[in-house]
PDB file of C-alpha atoms and ligand atoms in Angstrom:
ATOM      1  CA  MET A1065      37.355  -5.300   5.075  1.00  0.00           C
ATOM      2  CA  ASN A1066      36.244  -5.091   1.489  1.00  0.00           C
ATOM      3  CA  LYS A1067      32.323  -5.030   2.154  1.00  0.00           C
ATOM      4  CA  ILE A1068      30.486  -7.629  -0.060  1.00  0.00           C
ATOM      5  CA  ASN A1069      26.955  -8.186  -0.059  1.00  0.00           C
ATOM      6  CA  LEU A1070      26.376 -11.956   0.646  1.00  0.00           C
ATOM      7  CA  ASP A1071      22.885 -11.635   1.486  1.00  0.00           C
ATOM      8  CA  THR A1072      19.700 -13.421  -0.611  1.00  0.00           C
ATOM      9  CA  TYR A1073      16.400 -12.293  -1.365  1.00  0.00           C
ATOM     10  CA  ALA A1074      15.165 -15.602   0.515  1.00  0.00           C
ATOM     11  CA  PRO A1075      13.296 -15.036   3.376  1.00  0.00           C
ATOM     12  CA  ASN A1076      14.591 -16.975   6.435  1.00  0.00           C
ATOM     13  CA  THR A1077      12.490 -19.524   8.226  1.00  0.00           C
ATOM     14  CA  TRP A1078      14.503 -20.634  11.235  1.00  0.00           C
ATOM     15  CA  CYS A1079      12.948 -20.390  14.604  1.00  0.00           C
ATOM     16  CA  PRO A1080      14.009 -17.354  16.549  1.00  0.00           C
ATOM     17  CA  GLY A1081      17.152 -18.052  18.577  1.00  0.00           C
ATOM     18  CA  CYS A1082      18.098 -21.081  16.527  1.00  0.00           C
ATOM     19  CA  GLY A1083      21.965 -21.576  16.395  1.00  0.00           C
ATOM     20  CA  ASN A1084      22.024 -22.121  12.665  1.00  0.00           C
ATOM     21  CA  PHE A1085      22.245 -18.011  12.549  1.00  0.00           C
ATOM     22  CA  ALA A1086      25.580 -18.017  14.446  1.00  0.00           C
ATOM     23  CA  ILE A1087      27.119 -20.400  11.727  1.00  0.00           C
ATOM     24  CA  MET A1088      25.658 -18.473   9.119  1.00  0.00           C
ATOM     25  CA  ASN A1089      26.866 -15.283  10.083  1.00  0.00           C
ATOM     26  CA  ALA A1090      30.344 -16.588  10.811  1.00  0.00           C
ATOM     27  CA  VAL A1091      30.602 -18.362   7.762  1.00  0.00           C
ATOM     28  CA  LYS A1092      29.820 -15.247   6.008  1.00  0.00           C
ATOM     29  CA  LEU A1093      32.224 -12.987   7.658  1.00  0.00           C
ATOM     30  CA  VAL A1094      34.938 -15.434   7.049  1.00  0.00           C
ATOM     31  CA  ILE A1095      33.956 -15.500   3.368  1.00  0.00           C
ATOM     32  CA  ALA A1096      33.947 -11.844   2.896  1.00  0.00           C
ATOM     33  CA  GLN A1097      37.604 -11.822   4.751  1.00  0.00           C
ATOM     34  CA  LEU A1098      38.379 -14.622   2.316  1.00  0.00           C
ATOM     35  CA  SER A1099      37.374 -12.392  -0.530  1.00  0.00           C
ATOM     36  CA  ALA A1100      39.206  -9.479   0.557  1.00  0.00           C
ATOM     37  CA  GLU A1101      42.293 -11.559   0.972  1.00  0.00           C
ATOM     38  CA  GLY A1102      42.104 -12.442  -2.985  1.00  0.00           C
ATOM     39  CA  LEU A1103      40.125 -15.155  -2.940  1.00  0.00           C
ATOM     40  CA  PRO A1104      37.754 -15.062  -5.744  1.00  0.00           C
ATOM     41  CA  LEU A1105      33.976 -15.558  -4.785  1.00  0.00           C
ATOM     42  CA  GLU A1106      33.535 -17.786  -7.798  1.00  0.00           C
ATOM     43  CA  ASP A1107      36.208 -20.265  -6.646  1.00  0.00           C
ATOM     44  CA  ILE A1108      33.886 -21.161  -3.404  1.00  0.00           C
ATOM     45  CA  VAL A1109      31.131 -23.771  -3.550  1.00  0.00           C
ATOM     46  CA  LEU A1110      28.783 -24.319  -0.780  1.00  0.00           C
ATOM     47  CA  VAL A1111      27.109 -27.744  -0.580  1.00  0.00           C
ATOM     48  CA  SER A1112      24.236 -28.478   2.084  1.00  0.00           C
ATOM     49  CA  GLY A1113      22.193 -31.528   3.353  1.00  0.00           C
ATOM     50  CA  ILE A1114      18.520 -31.714   3.950  1.00  0.00           C
ATOM     51  CA  GLY A1115      17.165 -30.162   7.245  1.00  0.00           C
ATOM     52  CA  CYS A1116      17.046 -26.998   8.736  1.00  0.00           C
ATOM     53  CA  HIS A1117      20.768 -26.476   8.560  1.00  0.00           C
ATOM     54  CA  GLY A1118      20.567 -27.077   4.648  1.00  0.00           C
ATOM     55  CA  LYS A1119      18.463 -23.775   4.036  1.00  0.00           C
ATOM     56  CA  ILE A1120      21.889 -22.147   4.759  1.00  0.00           C
ATOM     57  CA  VAL A1121      22.916 -22.030   1.146  1.00  0.00           C
ATOM     58  CA  ASP A1122      19.804 -20.490   0.055  1.00  0.00           C
ATOM     59  CA  TYR A1123      20.900 -17.387   2.630  1.00  0.00           C
ATOM     60  CA  ILE A1124      24.082 -16.896   1.402  1.00  0.00           C
ATOM     61  CA  ASN A1125      25.061 -15.609  -2.059  1.00  0.00           C
ATOM     62  CA  VAL A1126      27.502 -17.796  -3.130  1.00  0.00           C
ATOM     63  CA  ASN A1127      27.454 -20.585  -5.882  1.00  0.00           C
ATOM     64  CA  SER A1128      26.015 -23.596  -4.029  1.00  0.00           C
ATOM     65  CA  PHE A1129      24.350 -26.821  -4.541  1.00  0.00           C
ATOM     66  CA  TYR A1130      21.564 -28.324  -2.026  1.00  0.00           C
ATOM     67  CA  SER A1131      21.808 -31.813  -2.191  1.00  0.00           C
ATOM     68  CA  ILE A1132      19.911 -34.771  -0.492  1.00  0.00           C
ATOM     69  CA  HIS A1133      19.685 -36.183   3.094  1.00  0.00           C
ATOM     70  CA  GLY A1134      22.822 -37.925   3.890  1.00  0.00           C
ATOM     71  CA  ARG A1135      24.629 -36.967   0.715  1.00  0.00           C
ATOM     72  CA  ALA A1136      26.133 -33.937   1.360  1.00  0.00           C
ATOM     73  CA  THR A1137      29.794 -35.206   1.361  1.00  0.00           C
ATOM     74  CA  PRO A1138      29.986 -37.076  -1.809  1.00  0.00           C
ATOM     75  CA  VAL A1139      28.236 -33.967  -3.555  1.00  0.00           C
ATOM     76  CA  ALA A1140      30.959 -31.819  -2.126  1.00  0.00           C
ATOM     77  CA  GLU A1141      33.710 -34.766  -3.201  1.00  0.00           C
ATOM     78  CA  GLY A1142      32.673 -34.605  -6.796  1.00  0.00           C
ATOM     79  CA  ILE A1143      32.527 -30.974  -7.107  1.00  0.00           C
ATOM     80  CA  LYS A1144      36.285 -31.144  -5.448  1.00  0.00           C
ATOM     81  CA  LEU A1145      37.437 -33.859  -7.804  1.00  0.00           C
ATOM     82  CA  ALA A1146      36.042 -32.259 -10.911  1.00  0.00           C
ATOM     83  CA  LYS A1147      37.499 -28.907 -10.085  1.00  0.00           C
ATOM     84  CA  PRO A1148      40.295 -29.371  -7.683  1.00  0.00           C
ATOM     85  CA  GLY A1149      40.940 -25.325  -7.616  1.00  0.00           C
ATOM     86  CA  LEU A1150      37.647 -24.622  -5.614  1.00  0.00           C
ATOM     87  CA  LYS A1151      37.158 -24.079  -2.220  1.00  0.00           C
ATOM     88  CA  VAL A1152      34.414 -26.699  -1.147  1.00  0.00           C
ATOM     89  CA  ILE A1153      32.541 -25.989   2.076  1.00  0.00           C
ATOM     90  CA  CYS A1154      29.992 -28.427   3.125  1.00  0.00           C
ATOM     91  CA  PHE A1155      27.365 -28.288   5.447  1.00  0.00           C
ATOM     92  CA  ALA A1156      25.345 -31.054   6.944  1.00  0.00           C
ATOM     93  CA  GLY A1157      22.874 -31.810  10.167  1.00  0.00           C
ATOM     94  CA  ASP A1158      23.839 -34.539  12.432  1.00  0.00           C
ATOM     95  CA  GLY A1159      21.215 -36.623  11.380  1.00  0.00           C
ATOM     96  CA  ASP A1160      22.616 -36.071   7.643  1.00  0.00           C
ATOM     97  CA  ALA A1161      26.386 -36.553   8.492  1.00  0.00           C
ATOM     98  CA  TYR A1162      26.322 -38.955  11.308  1.00  0.00           C
ATOM     99  CA  GLY A1163      23.473 -40.916  10.694  1.00  0.00           C
ATOM    100  CA  GLU A1164      22.386 -41.666   7.090  1.00  0.00           C
ATOM    101  CA  GLY A1165      25.697 -40.423   5.514  1.00  0.00           C
ATOM    102  CA  ILE A1166      28.134 -41.704   8.051  1.00  0.00           C
ATOM    103  CA  GLU A1167      29.858 -44.120   5.491  1.00  0.00           C
ATOM    104  CA  HIS A1168      30.460 -41.263   3.162  1.00  0.00           C
ATOM    105  CA  LEU A1169      31.957 -39.013   6.048  1.00  0.00           C
ATOM    106  CA  ILE A1170      34.498 -41.882   7.100  1.00  0.00           C
ATOM    107  CA  PHE A1171      35.740 -42.611   3.611  1.00  0.00           C
ATOM    108  CA  ALA A1172      35.855 -38.648   2.877  1.00  0.00           C
ATOM    109  CA  ALA A1173      37.973 -38.835   6.262  1.00  0.00           C
ATOM    110  CA  LYS A1174      39.941 -41.906   5.145  1.00  0.00           C
ATOM    111  CA  ARG A1175      40.872 -40.390   1.653  1.00  0.00           C
ATOM    112  CA  ASN A1176      41.696 -37.102   3.182  1.00  0.00           C
ATOM    113  CA  ILE A1177      39.780 -35.221   0.308  1.00  0.00           C
ATOM    114  CA  ASP A1178      40.224 -31.422   0.559  1.00  0.00           C
ATOM    115  CA  ILE A1179      36.842 -30.271   1.602  1.00  0.00           C
ATOM    116  CA  THR A1180      35.532 -28.476   4.592  1.00  0.00           C
ATOM    117  CA  MET A1181      32.776 -30.194   6.569  1.00  0.00           C
ATOM    118  CA  VAL A1182      30.546 -27.856   9.015  1.00  0.00           C
ATOM    119  CA  ILE A1183      28.331 -30.346  11.091  1.00  0.00           C
ATOM    120  CA  HIS A1184      25.165 -28.620  12.551  1.00  0.00           C
ATOM    121  CA  ASN A1185      25.479 -30.852  15.355  1.00  0.00           C
ATOM    122  CA  ASN A1186      22.012 -30.023  17.607  1.00  0.00           C
ATOM    123  CA  ARG A1187      21.906 -33.600  18.473  1.00  0.00           C
ATOM    124  CA  VAL A1188      18.243 -33.763  17.027  1.00  0.00           C
ATOM    125  CA  TYR A1189      16.343 -34.095  13.854  1.00  0.00           C
ATOM    126  CA  GLY A1190      15.461 -30.295  13.724  1.00  0.00           C
ATOM    127  CA  LEU A1191      13.371 -30.254  10.408  1.00  0.00           C
ATOM    128  CA  THR A1192      11.540 -33.198  11.268  1.00  0.00           C
ATOM    129  CA  THR A1193      10.336 -32.185  14.528  1.00  0.00           C
ATOM    130  CA  GLY A1194      12.623 -33.628  17.158  1.00  0.00           C
ATOM    131  CA  GLN A1195      13.600 -37.444  16.567  1.00  0.00           C
ATOM    132  CA  TYR A1196      16.557 -38.874  18.073  1.00  0.00           C
ATOM    133  CA  THR A1197      19.881 -38.734  16.182  1.00  0.00           C
ATOM    134  CA  PRO A1198      23.157 -40.477  16.710  1.00  0.00           C
ATOM    135  CA  THR A1199      24.851 -37.868  18.817  1.00  0.00           C
ATOM    136  CA  SER A1200      21.597 -37.700  21.058  1.00  0.00           C
ATOM    137  CA  PRO A1201      22.227 -38.462  24.695  1.00  0.00           C
ATOM    138  CA  LEU A1202      20.948 -41.693  26.273  1.00  0.00           C
ATOM    139  CA  GLY A1203      17.599 -41.152  27.434  1.00  0.00           C
ATOM    140  CA  PHE A1204      16.876 -38.562  24.986  1.00  0.00           C
ATOM    141  CA  LYS A1205      12.870 -37.937  24.774  1.00  0.00           C
ATOM    142  CA  GLY A1206      11.771 -36.697  21.265  1.00  0.00           C
ATOM    143  CA  ARG A1207       8.775 -37.763  19.094  1.00  0.00           C
ATOM    144  CA  SER A1208      10.327 -40.984  17.865  1.00  0.00           C
ATOM    145  CA  THR A1209      11.586 -41.835  21.637  1.00  0.00           C
ATOM    146  CA  PRO A1210       8.745 -40.652  23.982  1.00  0.00           C
ATOM    147  CA  ARG A1211      10.110 -43.078  26.805  1.00  0.00           C
ATOM    148  CA  GLY A1212      13.736 -42.120  26.057  1.00  0.00           C
ATOM    149  CA  THR A1213      16.088 -43.475  23.839  1.00  0.00           C
ATOM    150  CA  VAL A1214      17.916 -46.803  25.168  1.00  0.00           C
ATOM    151  CA  GLU A1215      21.101 -46.571  23.071  1.00  0.00           C
ATOM    152  CA  PRO A1216      24.335 -44.327  23.957  1.00  0.00           C
ATOM    153  CA  PRO A1217      25.344 -41.670  21.550  1.00  0.00           C
ATOM    154  CA  ILE A1218      28.653 -41.944  19.340  1.00  0.00           C
ATOM    155  CA  ASN A1219      31.302 -39.569  19.562  1.00  0.00           C
ATOM    156  CA  PRO A1220      31.903 -38.382  15.819  1.00  0.00           C
ATOM    157  CA  LEU A1221      35.370 -36.433  16.472  1.00  0.00           C
ATOM    158  CA  GLU A1222      36.486 -39.888  17.834  1.00  0.00           C
ATOM    159  CA  LEU A1223      35.319 -41.709  14.741  1.00  0.00           C
ATOM    160  CA  MET A1224      36.300 -38.786  12.544  1.00  0.00           C
ATOM    161  CA  LEU A1225      39.777 -39.085  14.109  1.00  0.00           C
ATOM    162  CA  ALA A1226      40.294 -42.755  13.891  1.00  0.00           C
ATOM    163  CA  SER A1227      38.946 -42.581  10.002  1.00  0.00           C
ATOM    164  CA  GLY A1228      41.938 -40.390   9.218  1.00  0.00           C
ATOM    165  CA  ALA A1229      40.543 -36.769   9.221  1.00  0.00           C
ATOM    166  CA  THR A1230      43.602 -34.441   9.037  1.00  0.00           C
ATOM    167  CA  TYR A1231      41.440 -31.099  10.581  1.00  0.00           C
ATOM    168  CA  LEU A1232      39.189 -31.522  13.804  1.00  0.00           C
ATOM    169  CA  ALA A1233      37.462 -28.761  15.689  1.00  0.00           C
ATOM    170  CA  ARG A1234      34.436 -28.085  17.845  1.00  0.00           C
ATOM    171  CA  GLY A1235      32.576 -24.779  18.508  1.00  0.00           C
ATOM    172  CA  THR A1236      29.284 -23.820  19.702  1.00  0.00           C
ATOM    173  CA  SER A1237      26.328 -21.305  18.085  1.00  0.00           C
ATOM    174  CA  HIS A1238      27.062 -19.286  21.424  1.00  0.00           C
ATOM    175  CA  GLY A1239      30.648 -18.332  20.305  1.00  0.00           C
ATOM    176  CA  ILE A1240      31.061 -16.725  16.823  1.00  0.00           C
ATOM    177  CA  GLU A1241      34.457 -15.618  17.203  1.00  0.00           C
ATOM    178  CA  LEU A1242      35.764 -18.882  17.652  1.00  0.00           C
ATOM    179  CA  LEU A1243      33.606 -20.182  14.870  1.00  0.00           C
ATOM    180  CA  LYS A1244      35.112 -17.620  12.712  1.00  0.00           C
ATOM    181  CA  LYS A1245      38.651 -18.624  13.635  1.00  0.00           C
ATOM    182  CA  ILE A1246      37.963 -22.200  13.181  1.00  0.00           C
ATOM    183  CA  PHE A1247      35.936 -21.934  10.125  1.00  0.00           C
ATOM    184  CA  LYS A1248      38.626 -19.805   8.657  1.00  0.00           C
ATOM    185  CA  GLU A1249      41.184 -22.229   9.409  1.00  0.00           C
ATOM    186  CA  ALA A1250      39.341 -25.372   8.467  1.00  0.00           C
ATOM    187  CA  ILE A1251      38.702 -23.858   4.959  1.00  0.00           C
ATOM    188  CA  LEU A1252      42.428 -22.990   4.562  1.00  0.00           C
ATOM    189  CA  HIS A1253      43.584 -26.283   5.569  1.00  0.00           C
ATOM    190  CA  LYS A1254      44.606 -28.444   2.776  1.00  0.00           C
ATOM    191  CA  GLY A1255      42.827 -31.880   3.438  1.00  0.00           C
ATOM    192  CA  PHE A1256      39.816 -33.088   5.077  1.00  0.00           C
ATOM    193  CA  SER A1257      38.578 -30.917   7.745  1.00  0.00           C
ATOM    194  CA  LEU A1258      35.567 -31.329  10.000  1.00  0.00           C
ATOM    195  CA  VAL A1259      33.950 -28.603  12.402  1.00  0.00           C
ATOM    196  CA  ASP A1260      31.583 -29.971  14.911  1.00  0.00           C
ATOM    197  CA  VAL A1261      29.340 -27.091  15.935  1.00  0.00           C
ATOM    198  CA  LEU A1262      27.426 -27.529  18.971  1.00  0.00           C
ATOM    199  CA  GLN A1263      24.379 -25.569  17.051  1.00  0.00           C
ATOM    200  CA  VAL A1264      21.363 -25.587  19.547  1.00  0.00           C
ATOM    201  CA  CYS A1265      17.815 -26.178  18.302  1.00  0.00           C
ATOM    202  CA  VAL A1266      15.954 -24.031  20.556  1.00  0.00           C
ATOM    203  CA  THR A1267      12.698 -25.773  19.692  1.00  0.00           C
ATOM    204  CA  TYR A1268      13.664 -29.240  20.115  1.00  0.00           C
ATOM    205  CA  PHE A1269      16.475 -29.526  22.091  1.00  0.00           C
ATOM    206  CA  ASN A1270      17.525 -26.334  23.861  1.00  0.00           C
ATOM    207  CA  MET A1271      21.036 -26.892  25.400  1.00  0.00           C
ATOM    208  CA  TYR A1272      22.311 -22.908  25.593  1.00  0.00           C
ATOM    209  CA  GLU A1273      22.672 -23.139  29.240  1.00  0.00           C
ATOM    210  CA  TYR A1274      23.845 -26.394  29.400  1.00  0.00           C
ATOM    211  CA  TYR A1275      26.339 -25.936  27.078  1.00  0.00           C
ATOM    212  CA  ASN A1276      27.414 -22.341  28.672  1.00  0.00           C
ATOM    213  CA  LYS A1277      28.118 -24.123  31.902  1.00  0.00           C
ATOM    214  CA  HIS A1278      30.238 -27.092  30.566  1.00  0.00           C
ATOM    215  CA  VAL A1279      32.385 -25.340  27.672  1.00  0.00           C
ATOM    216  CA  TYR A1280      35.967 -24.574  27.945  1.00  0.00           C
ATOM    217  CA  GLU A1281      38.501 -23.500  25.276  1.00  0.00           C
ATOM    218  CA  LEU A1282      41.565 -25.610  24.482  1.00  0.00           C
ATOM    219  CA  LYS A1283      44.793 -24.061  25.071  1.00  0.00           C
ATOM    220  CA  ASP A1284      48.647 -25.135  24.109  1.00  0.00           C
ATOM    221  CA  ASN A1285      47.365 -28.452  22.995  1.00  0.00           C
ATOM    222  CA  ASN A1286      49.809 -30.244  20.641  1.00  0.00           C
ATOM    223  CA  LEU A1287      47.811 -30.186  17.480  1.00  0.00           C
ATOM    224  CA  GLN A1288      49.843 -32.973  15.920  1.00  0.00           C
ATOM    225  CA  ASP A1289      49.864 -35.176  18.786  1.00  0.00           C
ATOM    226  CA  PHE A1290      47.216 -37.898  17.915  1.00  0.00           C
ATOM    227  CA  ASN A1291      47.076 -39.540  21.510  1.00  0.00           C
ATOM    228  CA  GLN A1292      46.652 -35.859  23.016  1.00  0.00           C
ATOM    229  CA  ALA A1293      43.639 -35.126  20.476  1.00  0.00           C
ATOM    230  CA  LEU A1294      42.166 -38.713  21.210  1.00  0.00           C
ATOM    231  CA  ASN A1295      42.386 -37.906  25.056  1.00  0.00           C
ATOM    232  CA  LYS A1296      40.504 -34.474  25.033  1.00  0.00           C
ATOM    233  CA  ILE A1297      38.119 -35.434  22.396  1.00  0.00           C
ATOM    234  CA  ARG A1298      37.220 -38.357  24.582  1.00  0.00           C
ATOM    235  CA  GLU A1299      36.779 -36.161  27.651  1.00  0.00           C
ATOM    236  CA  TRP A1300      33.338 -35.833  26.723  1.00  0.00           C
ATOM    237  CA  ASP A1301      31.557 -38.408  25.354  1.00  0.00           C
ATOM    238  CA  TYR A1302      28.317 -36.494  23.961  1.00  0.00           C
ATOM    239  CA  ASN A1303      26.624 -38.295  26.877  1.00  0.00           C
ATOM    240  CA  HIS A1304      27.778 -37.838  30.293  1.00  0.00           C
ATOM    241  CA  GLU A1305      28.272 -34.606  32.477  1.00  0.00           C
ATOM    242  CA  ALA A1306      32.273 -33.284  31.513  1.00  0.00           C
ATOM    243  CA  PRO A1307      33.853 -30.360  30.566  1.00  0.00           C
ATOM    244  CA  ILE A1308      33.309 -29.797  27.070  1.00  0.00           C
ATOM    245  CA  ALA A1309      36.436 -28.745  25.005  1.00  0.00           C
ATOM    246  CA  LEU A1310      36.212 -26.319  21.944  1.00  0.00           C
ATOM    247  CA  GLY A1311      38.661 -25.160  19.500  1.00  0.00           C
ATOM    248  CA  VAL A1312      41.107 -27.270  17.565  1.00  0.00           C
ATOM    249  CA  PHE A1313      42.029 -30.871  18.529  1.00  0.00           C
ATOM    250  CA  TYR A1314      44.051 -32.013  15.456  1.00  0.00           C
ATOM    251  CA  ARG A1315      45.894 -30.779  12.570  1.00  0.00           C
ATOM    252  CA  LYS A1316      47.903 -32.964  10.131  1.00  0.00           C
ATOM    253  CA  GLU A1317      49.920 -32.163   7.147  1.00  0.00           C
ATOM    254  CA  PHE A1318      49.213 -35.042   4.585  1.00  0.00           C
ATOM    255  CA  PRO A1319      48.717 -35.712   0.899  1.00  0.00           C
ATOM    256  CA  ALA A1320      45.273 -35.029  -0.414  1.00  0.00           C
ATOM    257  CA  PHE A1321      43.122 -37.273  -2.129  1.00  0.00           C
ATOM    258  CA  GLU A1322      42.564 -35.015  -5.138  1.00  0.00           C
ATOM    259  CA  ASP A1323      46.142 -34.469  -5.994  1.00  0.00           C
ATOM    260  CA  ASN A1324      46.968 -38.134  -6.285  1.00  0.00           C
ATOM    261  CA  PHE A1325      43.869 -39.411  -7.806  1.00  0.00           C
ATOM    262  CA  ILE A1326      44.222 -36.680 -10.434  1.00  0.00           C
ATOM    263  CA  LYS A1327      48.048 -36.828 -11.316  1.00  0.00           C
ATOM    264  CA  ASP A1328      49.410 -38.530 -14.128  1.00  0.00           C
ATOM    265  CA  ARG A1329      45.842 -39.264 -15.539  1.00  0.00           C
ATOM    266  CA  PRO A1330      46.098 -39.355 -19.256  1.00  0.00           C
ATOM    267  CA  GLY A1331      43.946 -36.418 -20.790  1.00  0.00           C
ATOM    268  CA  GLN A1332      44.477 -34.046 -17.377  1.00  0.00           C
ATOM    269  CA  ALA A1333      46.311 -31.191 -19.415  1.00  0.00           C
ATOM    270  CA  ASP A1334      43.284 -30.788 -21.860  1.00  0.00           C
ATOM    271  CA  ARG A1335      40.632 -31.885 -19.476  1.00  0.00           C
ATOM    272  CA  GLU A1336      38.896 -27.992 -19.598  1.00  0.00           C
ATOM    273  CA  SER A1337      38.655 -27.958 -23.458  1.00  0.00           C
ATOM    274  CA  LYS A1338      37.514 -31.959 -23.526  1.00  0.00           C
ATOM    275  CA  ILE A1339      34.668 -30.606 -20.670  1.00  0.00           C
ATOM    276  CA  SER A1340      34.082 -27.392 -23.087  1.00  0.00           C
ATOM    277  CA  GLU A1341      33.823 -29.809 -26.265  1.00  0.00           C
ATOM    278  CA  PHE A1342      31.608 -32.546 -24.253  1.00  0.00           C
ATOM    279  CA  LEU A1343      29.054 -29.674 -23.262  1.00  0.00           C
ATOM    280  CA  ASN A1344      29.075 -28.263 -26.380  1.00  0.00           C
ATOM    281  CA  LYS A1345      27.758 -30.979 -28.255  1.00  0.00           C
ATOM    282  CA  ASN A1346      25.561 -32.304 -26.094  1.00  0.00           C
ATOM    283  CA  ILE A1347      23.731 -29.133 -24.465  1.00  0.00           C
TER     284      ILE A1347
HETATM  285  C1  TPP B 320      16.410 -40.118   2.563  1.00  0.00           C
HETATM  286  C2  TPP B 320      15.652 -39.539   3.334  1.00  0.00           C
HETATM  287  N1  TPP B 320      14.934 -39.958   4.547  1.00  0.00           N
HETATM  288  C3  TPP B 320      14.315 -39.046   5.490  1.00  0.00           C
HETATM  289  C4  TPP B 320      14.149 -37.611   4.965  1.00  0.00           C
HETATM  290  C5  TPP B 320      13.372 -36.879   5.913  1.00  0.00           C
HETATM  291  N2  TPP B 320      14.119 -35.699   6.477  1.00  0.00           N
HETATM  292  C6  TPP B 320      14.324 -34.724   5.991  1.00  0.00           C
HETATM  293  S1  TPP B 320      14.989 -33.535   7.072  1.00  0.00           S
HETATM  294  C7  TPP B 320      15.517 -34.927   8.143  1.00  0.00           C
HETATM  295  C8  TPP B 320      15.784 -34.695   9.501  1.00  0.00           C
HETATM  296  C9  TPP B 320      17.087 -33.412   9.212  1.00  0.00           C
HETATM  297  O1  TPP B 320      17.879 -33.539  10.655  1.00  0.00           O
HETATM  298  P1  TPP B 320      19.218 -33.192  10.416  1.00  0.00           P
HETATM  299  O2  TPP B 320      19.989 -33.766   9.371  1.00  0.00           O
HETATM  300  O3  TPP B 320      19.969 -33.501  11.525  1.00  0.00           O
HETATM  301  O4  TPP B 320      19.453 -31.764  10.094  1.00  0.00           O
HETATM  302  P2  TPP B 320      18.496 -30.713  10.807  1.00  0.00           P
HETATM  303  O5  TPP B 320      16.874 -30.402  10.589  1.00  0.00           O
HETATM  304  O6  TPP B 320      18.664 -30.900  12.694  1.00  0.00           O
HETATM  305  O7  TPP B 320      19.242 -29.076  10.555  1.00  0.00           O
HETATM  306  C10 TPP B 320      14.731 -36.043   7.852  1.00  0.00           C
HETATM  307  C11 TPP B 320      14.799 -37.256   8.507  1.00  0.00           C
HETATM  308  C12 TPP B 320      14.749 -37.177   3.620  1.00  0.00           C
HETATM  309  N3  TPP B 320      14.619 -36.061   3.209  1.00  0.00           N
HETATM  310  N4  TPP B 320      15.236 -38.179   2.808  1.00  0.00           N
HETATM  311  S1  SF4 B 321      13.696 -26.765  14.406  1.00  0.00           S
HETATM  312 FE1  SF4 B 321      15.502 -26.399  15.542  1.00  0.00          FE
HETATM  313  S2  SF4 B 321      17.095 -26.601  14.059  1.00  0.00           S
HETATM  314 FE2  SF4 B 321      15.141 -26.193  12.898  1.00  0.00          FE
HETATM  315  S3  SF4 B 321      15.219 -24.016  12.626  1.00  0.00           S
HETATM  316 FE3  SF4 B 321      13.956 -24.267  14.549  1.00  0.00          FE
HETATM  317  S4  SF4 B 321      15.802 -24.071  16.179  1.00  0.00           S
HETATM  318 FE4  SF4 B 321      16.767 -24.141  14.242  1.00  0.00          FE
END
């Protein structure tokens, strides 16, 4: 494989053992692979939200946009609409994507816009030291809930399936080979793809042992079967003890939003020259 250096000068400040390392390493390897297969690096844009996960864009030497908390999804959508030829990979925390930014995520899935969402689902607010998120289990004790939460978690994959997502998968930060496979497929999928990564926060919610005991890999499931996907997704509700399926749950061909959004608009043909003209006049 082509050896490209995707490292940056930024010192890494993640805690030793943080699951974010596995996500970063898997993404770097996939980007290197895609580049070796002919995808120019300048055609890839990374977006991140705010939180520990957000620093990932500091550590990968590809064009990127560090967005604000809860707004990583619309930033990724805007970039895709502005230049549909780009591969847009968006990293967000579970607090970010499933909490503050949930409405954006639902609409991105509904539109089937061709972006890839990688959710660093550590089921806790990492950067702000351990408050509960929408996927923390019932009774979770953290900084904001010292006596334990009194509300059950949401199942984000069920919500995404119902919203119209056309590629849904789950991985863990203890399974880099599977992450690599899923990330590559998700990036190449034409449409809205979301990978929920059970990314262990060793400092505020260390779930390595629990996940290692419960995970298994999906095999021979019919990826086009909505009901089968729903059943598999419902097997574990992010709360009770149950087998935790990893791999791809659902994949569907469906027209992507940007194709219809941009199609037949007056001025599309000379779009680039109009943008250059505007920039030259105003900047
Ligand atoms: C509008 C807004 N509210 C709150 C914050 C404070 N804040 C910064 S990071 C963060 C938590 C991030 O948690 P998560 O999205 O789960 O990412 P992680 O740190 O776990 O990777 C919060 C609440 C903020 N930056 N902006
Ligand atoms: S606080 Fe948690 S999520 Fe943040 S760097 Fe440390 S281990 Fe990772």
